Coordinates of C-alpha atoms in Angstrom, one line a residue:
X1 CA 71.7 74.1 84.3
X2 CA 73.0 77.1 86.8
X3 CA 71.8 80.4 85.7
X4 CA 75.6 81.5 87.3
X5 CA 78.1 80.1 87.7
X6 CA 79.5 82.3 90.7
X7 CA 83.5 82.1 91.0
X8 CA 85.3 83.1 93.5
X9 CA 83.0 82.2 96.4
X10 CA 85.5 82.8 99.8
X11 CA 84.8 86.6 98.6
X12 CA 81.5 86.3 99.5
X13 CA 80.8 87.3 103.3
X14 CA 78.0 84.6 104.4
X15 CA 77.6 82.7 101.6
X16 CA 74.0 80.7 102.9
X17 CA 72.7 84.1 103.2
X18 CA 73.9 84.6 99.2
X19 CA 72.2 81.6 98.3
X20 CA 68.6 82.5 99.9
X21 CA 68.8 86.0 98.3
X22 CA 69.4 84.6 95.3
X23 CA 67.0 81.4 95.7
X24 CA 64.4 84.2 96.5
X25 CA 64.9 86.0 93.4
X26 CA 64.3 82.7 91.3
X27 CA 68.0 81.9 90.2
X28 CA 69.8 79.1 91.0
X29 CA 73.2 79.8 91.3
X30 CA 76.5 77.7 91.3
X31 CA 79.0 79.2 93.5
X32 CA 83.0 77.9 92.6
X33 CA 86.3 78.5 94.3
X34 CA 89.4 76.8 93.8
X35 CA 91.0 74.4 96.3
X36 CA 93.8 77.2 98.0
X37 CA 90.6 79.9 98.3
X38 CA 88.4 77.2 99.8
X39 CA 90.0 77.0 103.0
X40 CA 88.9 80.5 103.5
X41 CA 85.1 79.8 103.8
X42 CA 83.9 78.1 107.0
X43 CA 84.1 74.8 107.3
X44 CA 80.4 74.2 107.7
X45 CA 79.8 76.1 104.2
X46 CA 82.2 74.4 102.1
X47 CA 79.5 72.0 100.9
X48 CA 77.6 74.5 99.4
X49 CA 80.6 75.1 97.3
X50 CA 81.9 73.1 94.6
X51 CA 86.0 73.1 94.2
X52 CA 87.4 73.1 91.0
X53 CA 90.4 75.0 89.2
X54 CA 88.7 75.8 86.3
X55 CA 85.8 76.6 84.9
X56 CA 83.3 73.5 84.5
X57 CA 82.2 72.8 80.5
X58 CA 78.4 74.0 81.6
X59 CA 76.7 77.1 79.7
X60 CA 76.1 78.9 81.9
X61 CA 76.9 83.1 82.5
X62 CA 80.5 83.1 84.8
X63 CA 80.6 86.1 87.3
X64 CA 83.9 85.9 88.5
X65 CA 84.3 87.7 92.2
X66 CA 88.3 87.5 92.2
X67 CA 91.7 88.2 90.4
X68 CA 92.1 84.0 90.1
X69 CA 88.9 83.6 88.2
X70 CA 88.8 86.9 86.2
X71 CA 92.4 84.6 84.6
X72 CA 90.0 82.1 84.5
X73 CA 87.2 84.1 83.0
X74 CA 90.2 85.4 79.9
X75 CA 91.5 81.7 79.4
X76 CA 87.9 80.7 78.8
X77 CA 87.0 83.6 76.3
X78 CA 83.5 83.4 78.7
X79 CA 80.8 84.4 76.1
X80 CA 79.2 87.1 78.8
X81 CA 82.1 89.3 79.1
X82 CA 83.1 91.6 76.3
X83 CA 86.6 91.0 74.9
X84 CA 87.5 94.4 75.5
X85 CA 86.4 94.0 79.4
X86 CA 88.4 91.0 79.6
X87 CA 91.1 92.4 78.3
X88 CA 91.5 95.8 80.3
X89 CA 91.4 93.3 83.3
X90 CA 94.5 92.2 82.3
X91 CA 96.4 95.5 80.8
X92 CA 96.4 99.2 81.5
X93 CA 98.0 99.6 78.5
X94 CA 94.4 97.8 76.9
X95 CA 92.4 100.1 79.0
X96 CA 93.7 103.5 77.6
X97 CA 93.8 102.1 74.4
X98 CA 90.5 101.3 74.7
X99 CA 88.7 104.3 76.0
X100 CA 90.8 106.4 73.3
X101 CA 89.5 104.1 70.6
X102 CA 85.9 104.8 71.9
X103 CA 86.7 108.5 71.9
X104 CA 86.6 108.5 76.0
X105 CA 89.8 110.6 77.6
X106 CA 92.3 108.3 78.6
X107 CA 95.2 108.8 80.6
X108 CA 98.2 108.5 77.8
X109 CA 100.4 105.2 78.9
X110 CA 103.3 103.5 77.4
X111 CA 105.4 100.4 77.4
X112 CA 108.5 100.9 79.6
X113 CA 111.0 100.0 76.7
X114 CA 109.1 102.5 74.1
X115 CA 109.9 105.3 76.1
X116 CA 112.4 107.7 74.3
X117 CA 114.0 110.6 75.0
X118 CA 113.1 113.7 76.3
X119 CA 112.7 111.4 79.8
X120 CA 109.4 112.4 81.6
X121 CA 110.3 113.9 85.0
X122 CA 107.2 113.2 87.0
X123 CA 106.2 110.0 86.2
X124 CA 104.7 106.5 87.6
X125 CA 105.7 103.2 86.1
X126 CA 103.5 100.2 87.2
X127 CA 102.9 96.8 86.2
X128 CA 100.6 96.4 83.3
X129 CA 98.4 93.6 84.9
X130 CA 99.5 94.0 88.5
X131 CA 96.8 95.0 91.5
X132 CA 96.8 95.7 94.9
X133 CA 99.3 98.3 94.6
X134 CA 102.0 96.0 94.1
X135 CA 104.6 97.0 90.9
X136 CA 104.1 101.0 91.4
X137 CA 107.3 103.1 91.4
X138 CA 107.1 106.9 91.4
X139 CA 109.8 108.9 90.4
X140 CA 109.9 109.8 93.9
X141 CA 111.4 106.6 94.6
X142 CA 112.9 105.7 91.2
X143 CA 114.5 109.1 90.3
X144 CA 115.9 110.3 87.3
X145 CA 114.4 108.1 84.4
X146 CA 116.5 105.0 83.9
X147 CA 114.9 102.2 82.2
X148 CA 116.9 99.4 83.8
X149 CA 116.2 100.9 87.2
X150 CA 112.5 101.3 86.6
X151 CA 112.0 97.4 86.0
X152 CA 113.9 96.6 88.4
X153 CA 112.0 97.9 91.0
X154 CA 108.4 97.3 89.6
X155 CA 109.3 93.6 88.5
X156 CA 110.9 93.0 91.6
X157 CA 107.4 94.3 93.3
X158 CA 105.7 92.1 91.6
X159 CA 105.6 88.9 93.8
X160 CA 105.5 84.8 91.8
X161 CA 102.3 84.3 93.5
X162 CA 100.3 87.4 92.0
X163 CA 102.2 86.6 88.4
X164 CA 100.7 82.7 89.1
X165 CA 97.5 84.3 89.8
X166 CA 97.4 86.9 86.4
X167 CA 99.1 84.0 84.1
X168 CA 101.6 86.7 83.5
X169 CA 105.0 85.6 82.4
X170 CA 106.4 88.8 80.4
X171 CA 105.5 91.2 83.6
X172 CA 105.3 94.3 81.2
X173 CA 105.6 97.7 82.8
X174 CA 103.7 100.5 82.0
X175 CA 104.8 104.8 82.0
X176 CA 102.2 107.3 83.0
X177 CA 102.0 110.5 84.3
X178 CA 101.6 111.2 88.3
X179 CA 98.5 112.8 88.6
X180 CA 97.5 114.3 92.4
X181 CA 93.8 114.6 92.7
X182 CA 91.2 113.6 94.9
X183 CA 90.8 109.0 94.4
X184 CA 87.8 106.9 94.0
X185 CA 86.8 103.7 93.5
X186 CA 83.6 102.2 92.5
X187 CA 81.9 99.0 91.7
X188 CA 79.1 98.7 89.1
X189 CA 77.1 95.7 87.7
X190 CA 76.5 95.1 84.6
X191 CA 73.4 92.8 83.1
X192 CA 72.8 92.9 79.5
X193 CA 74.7 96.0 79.0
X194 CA 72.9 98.2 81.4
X195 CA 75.3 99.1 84.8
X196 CA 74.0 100.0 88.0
X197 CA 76.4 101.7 90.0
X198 CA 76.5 99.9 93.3
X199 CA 79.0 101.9 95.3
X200 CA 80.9 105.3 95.2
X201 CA 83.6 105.5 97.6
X202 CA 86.7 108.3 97.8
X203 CA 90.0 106.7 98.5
X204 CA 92.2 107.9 101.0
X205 CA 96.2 106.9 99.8
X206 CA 99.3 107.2 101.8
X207 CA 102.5 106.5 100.4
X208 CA 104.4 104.5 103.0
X209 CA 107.8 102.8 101.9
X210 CA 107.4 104.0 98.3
X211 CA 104.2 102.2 98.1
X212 CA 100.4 103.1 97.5
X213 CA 98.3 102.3 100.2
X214 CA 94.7 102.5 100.5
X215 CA 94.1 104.4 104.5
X216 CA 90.3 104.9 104.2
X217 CA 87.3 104.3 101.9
X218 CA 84.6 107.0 102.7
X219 CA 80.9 106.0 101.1
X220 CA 80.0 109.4 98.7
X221 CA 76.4 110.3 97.3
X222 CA 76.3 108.9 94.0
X223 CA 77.0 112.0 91.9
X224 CA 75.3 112.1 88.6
X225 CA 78.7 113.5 86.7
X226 CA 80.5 111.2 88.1
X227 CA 77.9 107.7 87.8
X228 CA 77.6 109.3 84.0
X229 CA 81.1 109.1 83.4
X230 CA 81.5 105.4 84.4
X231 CA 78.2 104.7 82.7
X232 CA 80.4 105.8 79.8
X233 CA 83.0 103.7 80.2
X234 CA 80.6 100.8 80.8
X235 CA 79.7 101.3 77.6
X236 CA 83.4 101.3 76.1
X237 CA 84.6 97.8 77.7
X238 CA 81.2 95.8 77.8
X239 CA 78.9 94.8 75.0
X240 CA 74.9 95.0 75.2
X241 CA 75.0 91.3 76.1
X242 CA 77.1 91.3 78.7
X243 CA 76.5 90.4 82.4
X244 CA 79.5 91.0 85.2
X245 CA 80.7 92.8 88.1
X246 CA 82.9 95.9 87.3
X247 CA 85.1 97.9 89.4
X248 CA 87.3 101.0 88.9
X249 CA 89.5 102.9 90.1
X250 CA 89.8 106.8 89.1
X251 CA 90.9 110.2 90.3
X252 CA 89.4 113.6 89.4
X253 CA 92.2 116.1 88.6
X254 CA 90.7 119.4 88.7
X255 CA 87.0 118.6 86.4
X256 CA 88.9 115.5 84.8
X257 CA 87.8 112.7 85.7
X258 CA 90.3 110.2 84.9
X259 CA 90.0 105.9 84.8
X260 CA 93.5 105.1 86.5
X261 CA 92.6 100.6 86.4
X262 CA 89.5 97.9 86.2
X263 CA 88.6 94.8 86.8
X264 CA 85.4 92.8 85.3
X265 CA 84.7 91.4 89.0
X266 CA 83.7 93.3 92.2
X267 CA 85.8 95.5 94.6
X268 CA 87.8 93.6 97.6
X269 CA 88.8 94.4 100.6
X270 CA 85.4 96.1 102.0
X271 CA 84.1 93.4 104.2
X272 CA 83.9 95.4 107.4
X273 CA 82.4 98.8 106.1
X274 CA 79.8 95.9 104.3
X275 CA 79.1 94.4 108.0
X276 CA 78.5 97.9 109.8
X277 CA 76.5 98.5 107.0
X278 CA 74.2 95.8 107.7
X279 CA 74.6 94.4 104.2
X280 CA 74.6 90.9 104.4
X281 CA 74.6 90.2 100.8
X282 CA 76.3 92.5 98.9
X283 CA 76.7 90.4 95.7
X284 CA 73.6 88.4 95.8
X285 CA 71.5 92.1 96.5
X286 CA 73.2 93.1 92.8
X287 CA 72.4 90.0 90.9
X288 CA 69.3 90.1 92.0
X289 CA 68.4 93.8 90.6
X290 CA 68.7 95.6 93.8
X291 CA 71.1 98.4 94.7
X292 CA 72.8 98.2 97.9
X293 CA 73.4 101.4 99.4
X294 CA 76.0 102.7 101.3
X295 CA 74.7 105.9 103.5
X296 CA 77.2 108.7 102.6
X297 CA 80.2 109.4 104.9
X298 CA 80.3 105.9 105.9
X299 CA 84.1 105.1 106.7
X300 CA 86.3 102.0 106.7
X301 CA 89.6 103.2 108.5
X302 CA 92.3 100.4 107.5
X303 CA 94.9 99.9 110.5
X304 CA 98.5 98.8 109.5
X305 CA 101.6 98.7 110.8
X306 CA 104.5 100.7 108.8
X307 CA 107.5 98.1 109.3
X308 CA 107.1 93.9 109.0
X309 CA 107.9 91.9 112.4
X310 CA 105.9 90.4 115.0
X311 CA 102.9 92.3 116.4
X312 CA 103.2 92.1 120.0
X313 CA 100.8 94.5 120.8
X314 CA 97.2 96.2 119.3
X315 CA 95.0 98.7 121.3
X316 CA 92.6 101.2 120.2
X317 CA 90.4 103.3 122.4
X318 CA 87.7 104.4 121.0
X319 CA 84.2 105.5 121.9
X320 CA 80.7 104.1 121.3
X321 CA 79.9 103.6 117.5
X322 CA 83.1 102.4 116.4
X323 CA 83.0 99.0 114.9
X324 CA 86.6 97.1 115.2
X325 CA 87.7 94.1 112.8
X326 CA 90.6 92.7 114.0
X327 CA 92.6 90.2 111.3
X328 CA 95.5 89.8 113.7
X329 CA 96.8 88.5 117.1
X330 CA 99.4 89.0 119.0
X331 CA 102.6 86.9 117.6
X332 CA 101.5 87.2 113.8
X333 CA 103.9 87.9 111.6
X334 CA 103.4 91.2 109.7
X335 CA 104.5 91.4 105.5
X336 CA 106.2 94.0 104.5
X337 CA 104.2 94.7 101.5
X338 CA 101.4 96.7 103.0
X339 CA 99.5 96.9 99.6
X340 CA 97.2 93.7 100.3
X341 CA 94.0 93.6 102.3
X342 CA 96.0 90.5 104.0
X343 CA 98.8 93.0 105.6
X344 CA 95.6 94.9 107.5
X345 CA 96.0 94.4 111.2
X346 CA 92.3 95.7 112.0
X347 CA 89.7 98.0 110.2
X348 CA 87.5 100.4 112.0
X349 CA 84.1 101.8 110.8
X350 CA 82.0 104.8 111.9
X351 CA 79.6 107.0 110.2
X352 CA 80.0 110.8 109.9
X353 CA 78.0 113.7 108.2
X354 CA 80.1 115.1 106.0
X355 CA 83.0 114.7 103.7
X356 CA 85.5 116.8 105.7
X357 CA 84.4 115.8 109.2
X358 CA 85.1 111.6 107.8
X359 CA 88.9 112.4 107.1
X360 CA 89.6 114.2 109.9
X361 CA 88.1 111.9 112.0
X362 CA 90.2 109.2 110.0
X363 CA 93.1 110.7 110.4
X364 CA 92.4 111.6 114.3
X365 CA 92.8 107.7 114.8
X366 CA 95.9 106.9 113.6
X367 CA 96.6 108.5 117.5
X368 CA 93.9 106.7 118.9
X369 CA 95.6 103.1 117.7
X370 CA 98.8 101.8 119.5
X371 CA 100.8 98.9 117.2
X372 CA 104.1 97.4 118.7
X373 CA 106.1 95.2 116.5
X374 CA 109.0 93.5 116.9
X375 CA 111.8 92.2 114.8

């Protein structure tokens, strides 16, 4: 019998070099990843992955790595994730609920359709289990509160594939306050009820088209205030027997810190800030009691276009120490939901020294870039 039963395995970067991390550590480790997924990992790796839809009837911890399995990981009840983990997975609504149950602060959220008069005026309405940024309205876009308009526009964000993916057939929408503050987004991991926070990055969001999307992820020092306050709601969502990935996403509003969405699996989307790192094994270094380490002011610039069509054209110049991950060529078609990891036409990574001196240099390449697209 496995000691994991890793799901989700086309997350992992170079999956042989999981495996001897983890051989290394003494665990023996089945990785999982169902048959669409699959065809993302290299041909010559597939083998070392077994492809199923579900998870196999073997007792055995699951760690699941992406949206799919964390479905998986509720529909199975698996034994190592707390209930109340699984559940804020799933619901935003669950995840306040929670953290005001455990006597956390939690950011005050209610179903769409139990909103009464007086109307909130500065508001965002999302999808309950929604991710990626897909399903988020502001009242920017949506206007005066109307309740027929507001699901309208966050349902109809809210694509069939990610609602196959979540299992979710009601698509329940959720009313919260807008909050401006400064973003972040962390991963921790969890074994036996003890996290280890693994990463600390601040988000950098742009609103493009009415929707939320993620510019830059700048590696922070791992501030005790704030690695306290997720320790804290570690301790709301998992039990002292559970083992799993965590990440959340939060934004400090003055000295609030404030849980905004989680996930029991591990934070997507970072592959190229992982590779300049040099960290071949992000997952495996985790499970196997390490800390992987991020050296602070690290940046992963994400390059998009701002309209769908066909890129006819990419060029950056840029000077020695930039690291460029392109995802498309000329003649790809672009979506138009620029939310998803999948809509990035390149990532670029460089190191800086300070806080200030990363988002200006972020924001200095979004001249640097040229993108043509076409109809």
């Amino acid at each position: 019998m496995p000691d994991y039963m890793v799901a989700g395995a086309s997350a992992i970067e170079d999956i042989p070099q999981f495996l001897a991390v983890t051989r290394h550590a003494g665990m023996d480790v089945l990785l999982l990843e169902n048959a669409s997924m699959s065809a993302h990992i290299p041909a010559p790796h597939r083998s070392l992955v077994r492809c199923v839809d579900d998870i196999p009837g073997i007792h055995a911890p699951v760690i699941p790595l992406n949206e799919f399995w964390v479905s998986r990981a509720i529909r199975a009840s698996v034994a190592n994730i707390a209930l109340p983990a699984l559940h804020a997975s799933r619901s935003k609504h669950s995840l306040s609920a929670r953290l005001a149950a455990c006597g956390l602060y939690a950011l005050s959220r209610r179903y769409l359709e139990e909103v009464s008069e007086p109307y909130p005026t500065h508001y965002l309405a999302r999808l309950d289990s929604g991710y990626s940024g897909y399903g988020i309205v502001r009242h920017v876009e949506a206007g005066r509160f109307d309740h027929t308009v507001i699901a309208r526009m966050v349902q109809g964000d809210a694509s069939s594939s990610m609602l196959a993916v979540l299992g979710d057939d009601t698509a329940r929408v959720v009313v919260e306050d807008y909050l401006e503050g400064d973003e972040y987004s962390a991963d921790v991991f969890v074994y036996r009820g003890r996290p280890v926070v693994l990463r600390l990055f601040r988000k950098i969001i742009t609103w493009i088209g009415g929707r939320p999307v993620c510019d830059s992820y700048i590696a922070m020092p791992h501030e005790p205030a704030l690695c306290a306050t997720i320790h804290d709601w570690c301790a709301a969502l998992y039990s002292t027997s559970s083992t799993s990935f965590g990440q959340f996403d939060f934004i400090v509003v003055g000295k609030r810190t404030i849980l905004l969405d989680f996930s029991c699996r591990i934070g997507g989307g970072l592959g190229a800030i992982k590779r300049f790192a040099g960290m071949a094994s992000y997952a495996a270094l985790a499970m196997s009691g390490g800390t992987p380490a991020f050296k602070p002011f690290t940046v992963q610039k994400n390059v998009f276009a701002h309209r769908p069509g066909y890129l006819t054209d990419f060029d950056c110049a840029l000077p020695p120490g930039f690291q460029v991950t392109l995802h498309k060529q000329r003649g790809d078609m672009l979506p138009h939901k620029l939310c998803s990891a999948n809509a990035r036409v390149a990532e670029i990574c460089f190191a800086t020294h300070d806080l200030e001196n990363a988002i200006s240099t972020a924001k200095i390449l979004n001249n640097k870039v040229t993108i043509n697209v076409h109809d």
